[in-house]
Amino acid sequence: MSASVDDIPEAGGQGRGGPASKRVVVGYGFWIFLLSDIIMFATLFASYAVLAGATAGGPRSQDLFRPGSVALETAFLLASSFVCGMATLAVERRNQRWTQAALLLTGLLGAGFLTLEIREFASLVERGAGPSRSAFLSAFFTLVGCHGLHVTAGLLWLGTMMAQFLAKGFRQNIRHRYLCFSLFWHTLDIIWVAIFNLVYLVGTTPYV
Amino acid sequence: MSEQQYHAAGDGDAPAEPPLFGQQGGLAAGVLNYVYGLALAALLTVASFWAAHTSLIYGPSVPVAIAVFAVAQMGIHLVFFLHITTAPDNTNNVLALAFGMLIAGLVVFGSLWIMQHLNQNLMPPSPQALP
C-alpha cells in the first residue's frame, strides 16, 4: 500500500481505462434518482406557480410569510450542508470521532430546521390558513411539506449512517452508502434554495 | 486527520480508493472548498433577502433579480457541495444534470405558459351557473 492515491488510475466511465469504478457508478446511479426527485419537485413548483394567485378570498402570500423565520431556517439548512461536507472529509480520512461529531451536528441543524418549519405550519393552521383554505395554500403545503418530508427521511438515514459507521467501520460499501446520503442531503439544500427564493421571497414582494 | 489515513489498510478494500467525490488534495484544500462554497452561498442568500426588501432595484424586476440569485446559488451548491464538476469522471453526471434541467424547465415553463393561455381564453362564468 505504498502507492499514493494520485498514482492509481481510475476509469471515469467513458470506456477509457476499463469499466468505471464502483464509486463512480454508485454516485451516478444515485444522481439519476436525485434528478428524478428534482423533476418531481419541478412539478410541485409548477403547480404552486400556477395556483399562487388562487387564494379564494383567503390570505395571500404577502399576508402570511415572515422573512425572519425563513432566514433562520435557511441558515440552519445551509450550515447543515456545510457540516455534512466536513463529515465527508472525515469519512474520507476514516476518522470515527470526527465523522460521528460532524454527522451529529448535521442532524441537529437539520432537526432545528424541521422544528422551525413545523412551528410555522402550526401557526399557519392556527390562523385559519391551513391546506384546505385555498388552492394557493394546498399547493404551498404540498410543496414545502414534501421538502420537509424529505428532510425527515434524510434525518432517519443520517441516524442509520452514524450507526453503520460505528458498528461496521469505514468499509467500502458503507462509504458508498454515505456518498449517496451526502448527495441527498446537499440536494435537499438546493431545493430549499429554490423554495425560499421563489416561494417566500418572491411571494412577499408586492409585485406578484 | 492526515493524508496517511487514506491508506489505512484493513477493511479489506485494497487498493485504496480515491476520496468519495474524487476530489484530490489534502484536508486543507477540502475544507477550503467547503468554506468557499459556504461563503458564496451565504453571500447569495443575503443578496436575495436584500433584493426582496430594497428600493434600489426597479420594483417590478425584483422577482427576476431574486430568481437570478437563486439560480446562481444553486450553481454554487452543485459545484462546491455536490462536486458536479468538469472532471472526466463527472461527464455522465453533467449530462444527466443537463437532461434533468431540460425536463424541469419544460414542466415549469410549459405549465405556466399553458395555464396562462387557458386563463385568458376561458369565458367568464355566466351568472346562472354560479351557485
Coordinates of C-alpha atoms in Angstrom, one line a residue:
Chain A
M1 CA 0.0 0.0 0.0
S2 CA 2.8 2.4 -0.7
A3 CA 1.3 3.9 -3.9
S4 CA -0.2 7.3 -3.5
V5 CA -3.9 7.7 -4.2
D6 CA -2.9 10.0 -7.1
D7 CA -0.9 7.3 -8.8
I8 CA -3.9 4.9 -9.2
P9 CA -5.6 5.5 -12.5
E10 CA -9.4 5.4 -12.1
A11 CA -11.7 4.9 -15.0
G12 CA -14.2 7.7 -15.4
G13 CA -16.9 5.8 -17.3
Q14 CA -16.1 6.8 -20.8
G15 CA -14.7 3.4 -21.8
R16 CA -11.0 4.5 -21.5
G17 CA -9.2 2.6 -18.7
G18 CA -11.8 -0.1 -18.3
P19 CA -15.2 0.0 -16.6
A20 CA -15.9 2.8 -14.2
S21 CA -15.1 2.2 -10.6
K22 CA -17.9 1.3 -8.2
R23 CA -17.6 4.7 -6.6
V24 CA -18.4 6.5 -9.9
V25 CA -21.2 4.1 -10.8
V26 CA -22.9 4.3 -7.4
G27 CA -22.7 8.1 -7.4
Y28 CA -24.0 8.2 -11.0
G29 CA -27.0 5.9 -10.2
F30 CA -28.0 7.9 -7.1
W31 CA -27.6 11.2 -9.1
I32 CA -30.1 9.8 -11.6
F33 CA -32.5 9.2 -8.7
L34 CA -31.9 12.7 -7.3
L35 CA -32.6 14.2 -10.7
S36 CA -35.9 12.4 -10.9
D37 CA -36.7 13.7 -7.4
I38 CA -35.8 17.2 -8.7
I39 CA -38.2 16.7 -11.6
M40 CA -40.9 15.7 -9.1
F41 CA -40.3 18.9 -7.2
A42 CA -40.4 20.8 -10.5
T43 CA -44.0 19.6 -11.0
L44 CA -44.8 20.8 -7.5
F45 CA -43.2 24.2 -8.2
A46 CA -45.2 24.4 -11.4
S47 CA -48.5 23.7 -9.7
Y48 CA -47.6 26.3 -7.0
A49 CA -46.7 28.9 -9.6
V50 CA -50.0 28.3 -11.4
L51 CA -52.0 28.4 -8.2
A52 CA -50.2 31.1 -6.2
G53 CA -52.8 33.6 -7.1
A54 CA -55.8 31.4 -6.4
T55 CA -56.4 32.5 -2.8
A56 CA -60.2 32.1 -2.9
G57 CA -60.6 35.3 -0.9
G58 CA -58.4 33.9 1.8
P59 CA -54.9 35.2 2.9
R60 CA -52.4 36.0 0.2
S61 CA -48.7 35.0 0.5
Q62 CA -47.9 38.7 1.4
D63 CA -50.1 38.4 4.4
L64 CA -48.7 35.1 5.7
F65 CA -44.9 34.7 5.2
R66 CA -42.4 36.2 7.7
P67 CA -38.9 36.6 6.3
G68 CA -37.3 36.4 9.7
S69 CA -38.2 32.8 10.4
V70 CA -37.4 31.8 6.8
A71 CA -33.9 33.4 7.1
L72 CA -33.3 31.3 10.2
E73 CA -34.5 28.1 8.5
T74 CA -32.2 28.9 5.6
A75 CA -29.2 29.4 7.9
F76 CA -29.9 26.1 9.6
L77 CA -30.0 24.1 6.4
L78 CA -27.0 25.9 4.8
A79 CA -24.9 25.3 8.0
S80 CA -26.1 21.6 8.0
S81 CA -25.0 21.2 4.4
F82 CA -21.6 22.7 5.2
V83 CA -21.1 20.4 8.3
C84 CA -22.2 17.4 6.1
G85 CA -19.2 18.4 3.9
M86 CA -17.0 18.3 6.9
A87 CA -18.3 14.8 7.7
T88 CA -17.5 13.8 4.1
L89 CA -13.8 14.9 4.7
A90 CA -13.8 12.9 8.0
V91 CA -15.2 9.8 6.3
E92 CA -12.6 10.0 3.5
R93 CA -9.9 10.0 6.3
R94 CA -11.7 7.2 8.2
N95 CA -11.7 9.3 11.4
Q96 CA -14.5 7.8 13.5
R97 CA -14.7 10.6 16.1
W98 CA -14.9 13.5 13.6
T99 CA -17.3 11.6 11.4
Q100 CA -19.7 11.0 14.3
A101 CA -19.4 14.5 15.6
A102 CA -19.9 16.1 12.2
L103 CA -22.9 13.9 11.4
L104 CA -24.4 14.6 14.8
L105 CA -24.1 18.3 14.2
T106 CA -25.5 17.9 10.7
G107 CA -28.5 16.1 12.2
L108 CA -29.1 18.6 14.9
L109 CA -29.0 21.5 12.4
G110 CA -31.4 19.6 10.2
A111 CA -33.7 18.9 13.2
G112 CA -33.6 22.6 14.1
F113 CA -34.7 23.4 10.5
L114 CA -37.6 20.9 10.8
T115 CA -38.7 22.3 14.2
L116 CA -38.9 25.8 12.8
E117 CA -40.9 24.5 9.7
I118 CA -43.3 22.6 11.9
R119 CA -43.9 25.6 14.1
E120 CA -44.5 27.7 11.0
F121 CA -47.0 25.2 9.7
A122 CA -48.8 25.0 13.0
S123 CA -49.0 28.8 13.3
L124 CA -50.5 28.9 9.7
V125 CA -53.1 26.4 10.6
E126 CA -53.9 28.2 13.8
R127 CA -54.5 31.4 11.8
G128 CA -57.0 29.6 9.6
A129 CA -54.6 29.3 6.7
G130 CA -54.4 25.5 6.6
P131 CA -54.0 23.5 3.4
S132 CA -57.8 23.3 2.9
R133 CA -58.3 27.1 2.9
S134 CA -57.5 27.8 -0.8
A135 CA -55.7 26.3 -3.8
F136 CA -52.8 28.5 -3.1
L137 CA -52.4 27.1 0.4
S138 CA -52.9 23.5 -0.8
A139 CA -50.1 24.0 -3.3
F140 CA -47.9 25.7 -0.7
F141 CA -48.3 22.9 1.9
T142 CA -47.7 20.2 -0.7
L143 CA -44.5 21.8 -2.0
V144 CA -42.9 22.8 1.3
G145 CA -44.3 19.8 3.2
C146 CA -42.8 17.5 0.6
H147 CA -39.4 19.1 1.2
G148 CA -40.0 18.7 4.9
L149 CA -40.8 15.0 4.5
H150 CA -37.5 14.6 2.5
V151 CA -35.6 16.3 5.4
T152 CA -37.3 13.9 7.9
A153 CA -36.3 10.9 5.8
G154 CA -32.8 12.3 5.5
L155 CA -32.6 12.6 9.3
L156 CA -33.6 8.9 9.7
W157 CA -31.0 8.0 7.0
L158 CA -28.4 10.0 8.8
G159 CA -29.0 8.2 12.0
T160 CA -28.6 4.8 10.3
M161 CA -25.3 6.1 8.7
M162 CA -23.9 7.0 12.1
A163 CA -24.8 3.6 13.5
Q164 CA -23.3 1.8 10.5
F165 CA -20.0 3.7 10.7
L166 CA -19.9 2.8 14.4
A167 CA -20.8 -0.9 14.0
K168 CA -19.2 -1.7 10.7
G169 CA -16.4 0.8 10.3
F170 CA -15.4 2.5 7.1
R171 CA -16.0 -0.4 4.8
Q172 CA -16.2 0.4 1.1
N173 CA -19.9 -0.3 0.8
I174 CA -20.7 1.8 3.9
R175 CA -18.7 4.7 2.5
H176 CA -20.6 4.4 -0.8
R177 CA -23.9 4.5 1.1
Y178 CA -22.6 7.6 2.8
L179 CA -21.7 9.1 -0.6
C180 CA -25.4 8.7 -1.6
F181 CA -26.6 10.2 1.7
S182 CA -24.4 13.3 1.3
L183 CA -25.6 13.8 -2.3
F184 CA -29.2 13.5 -0.9
W185 CA -28.6 16.0 1.9
H186 CA -26.9 18.6 -0.4
T187 CA -29.7 18.2 -2.9
L188 CA -32.3 19.0 -0.3
D189 CA -30.5 22.3 0.4
I190 CA -30.6 23.1 -3.4
I191 CA -34.4 22.5 -3.4
W192 CA -34.7 24.7 -0.3
V193 CA -32.8 27.5 -2.1
A194 CA -35.5 27.4 -4.8
I195 CA -38.3 27.3 -2.2
F196 CA -37.1 30.2 0.0
N197 CA -36.3 32.4 -3.0
L198 CA -39.3 31.7 -5.2
V199 CA -42.0 30.9 -2.6
Y200 CA -41.1 33.1 0.4
L201 CA -39.1 36.0 -1.0
V202 CA -40.9 36.5 -4.3
G203 CA -44.1 35.7 -2.5
T204 CA -43.6 38.6 -0.1
T205 CA -42.8 41.2 -2.7
P206 CA -45.8 43.4 -3.6
Y207 CA -45.2 42.9 -7.3
V208 CA -46.6 39.4 -7.8
Chain B
M1 CA -6.6 13.6 10.5
S2 CA -3.8 13.3 8.0
E3 CA -3.2 12.2 4.4
Q4 CA -1.8 9.0 5.8
Q5 CA -5.2 7.8 6.8
Y6 CA -6.3 7.5 3.2
H7 CA -4.1 4.4 3.0
A8 CA -5.1 2.8 6.3
A9 CA -5.2 -0.9 5.5
G10 CA -7.8 -3.2 6.9
D11 CA -11.4 -3.0 5.9
G12 CA -10.4 -5.4 3.1
D13 CA -10.8 -3.0 0.2
A14 CA -7.4 -2.6 -1.4
P15 CA -6.4 -0.8 -3.4
A16 CA -7.0 2.5 -1.6
E17 CA -9.9 4.3 -3.1
P18 CA -9.7 8.0 -4.0
P19 CA -11.9 10.4 -2.0
L20 CA -15.6 9.9 -2.2
F21 CA -16.2 12.7 -4.6
G22 CA -13.0 12.1 -6.5
Q23 CA -11.6 15.4 -5.2
Q24 CA -7.8 15.2 -4.9
G25 CA -5.8 17.3 -2.5
G26 CA -5.2 17.4 1.2
L27 CA -7.5 18.2 4.1
A28 CA -6.9 21.9 3.9
A29 CA -7.9 22.0 0.3
G30 CA -11.0 20.0 1.1
V31 CA -12.0 22.3 4.0
L32 CA -11.3 25.4 1.9
N33 CA -13.5 24.1 -0.9
Y34 CA -16.5 23.8 1.5
V35 CA -15.6 27.2 3.1
Y36 CA -15.7 28.9 -0.3
G37 CA -19.0 27.2 -1.1
L38 CA -20.5 28.3 2.3
A39 CA -19.2 31.9 1.8
L40 CA -20.6 32.2 -1.7
A41 CA -23.9 30.6 -0.8
A42 CA -24.3 32.8 2.3
L43 CA -23.5 35.9 0.1
L44 CA -26.1 35.0 -2.4
T45 CA -28.7 34.3 0.3
V46 CA -28.1 37.7 1.8
A47 CA -28.3 39.2 -1.7
S48 CA -31.7 37.5 -2.2
F49 CA -33.1 38.8 1.1
W50 CA -31.7 42.2 0.4
A51 CA -33.3 42.3 -3.1
A52 CA -36.6 41.4 -1.6
H53 CA -36.7 44.5 0.6
T54 CA -34.7 47.1 -1.2
S55 CA -36.0 50.1 -3.1
L56 CA -32.8 50.4 -5.1
I57 CA -34.0 47.9 -7.7
Y58 CA -36.8 48.8 -10.1
G59 CA -39.8 47.3 -8.3
P60 CA -41.4 45.0 -11.0
S61 CA -37.9 43.5 -11.7
V62 CA -37.3 42.4 -8.1
P63 CA -38.7 38.9 -8.7
V64 CA -36.3 38.5 -11.7
A65 CA -33.4 39.6 -9.5
I66 CA -34.3 37.1 -6.8
A67 CA -34.6 34.3 -9.4
V68 CA -31.2 35.2 -10.8
F69 CA -29.7 35.0 -7.3
A70 CA -31.5 31.7 -6.7
V71 CA -30.1 30.1 -9.9
A72 CA -26.6 31.4 -9.1
Q73 CA -26.8 29.9 -5.6
M74 CA -28.0 26.5 -6.9
G75 CA -25.0 26.5 -9.2
I76 CA -22.7 27.2 -6.3
H77 CA -24.2 24.3 -4.3
L78 CA -23.8 22.0 -7.3
V79 CA -20.1 22.8 -7.8
F80 CA -18.9 23.2 -4.2
F81 CA -21.1 20.8 -2.3
L82 CA -22.2 18.1 -4.8
H83 CA -18.9 18.4 -6.7
I84 CA -20.6 18.3 -10.1
T85 CA -17.5 19.5 -12.0
T86 CA -15.9 19.2 -15.4
A87 CA -13.6 16.4 -14.2
P88 CA -13.5 13.4 -16.5
D89 CA -15.3 11.1 -14.0
N90 CA -18.1 13.6 -13.9
T91 CA -19.1 13.9 -17.6
N92 CA -22.0 11.5 -17.2
N93 CA -23.3 13.4 -14.1
V94 CA -23.2 16.7 -16.0
L95 CA -25.1 15.2 -19.0
A96 CA -27.7 13.8 -16.7
L97 CA -28.0 17.1 -14.9
A98 CA -28.5 18.9 -18.3
F99 CA -31.3 16.5 -19.2
G100 CA -32.9 16.9 -15.8
M101 CA -32.8 20.6 -16.1
L102 CA -34.4 20.4 -19.6
I103 CA -37.3 18.3 -18.2
A104 CA -37.7 20.5 -15.1
G105 CA -37.7 23.6 -17.3
L106 CA -40.3 22.1 -19.7
V107 CA -42.5 21.2 -16.8
V108 CA -42.4 24.5 -15.1
F109 CA -42.4 26.9 -18.0
G110 CA -44.7 24.7 -20.1
S111 CA -47.3 24.6 -17.2
L112 CA -47.1 28.4 -16.7
W113 CA -47.5 29.1 -20.4
I114 CA -50.4 26.7 -20.9
M115 CA -52.3 27.7 -17.8
Q116 CA -51.9 31.4 -18.6
H117 CA -53.4 30.9 -22.0
L118 CA -56.2 28.8 -20.5
N119 CA -56.9 31.6 -18.1
Q120 CA -57.1 34.2 -20.9
N121 CA -59.3 32.1 -23.1
L122 CA -61.8 30.9 -20.5
M123 CA -65.2 32.5 -20.7
P124 CA -66.2 34.3 -17.5
P125 CA -68.7 32.2 -15.6
S126 CA -72.3 33.0 -16.5
P127 CA -74.4 34.4 -13.7
Q128 CA -76.8 31.4 -14.0
A129 CA -74.1 28.8 -13.5
L130 CA -73.0 30.3 -10.2
P131 CA -74.5 28.6 -7.1

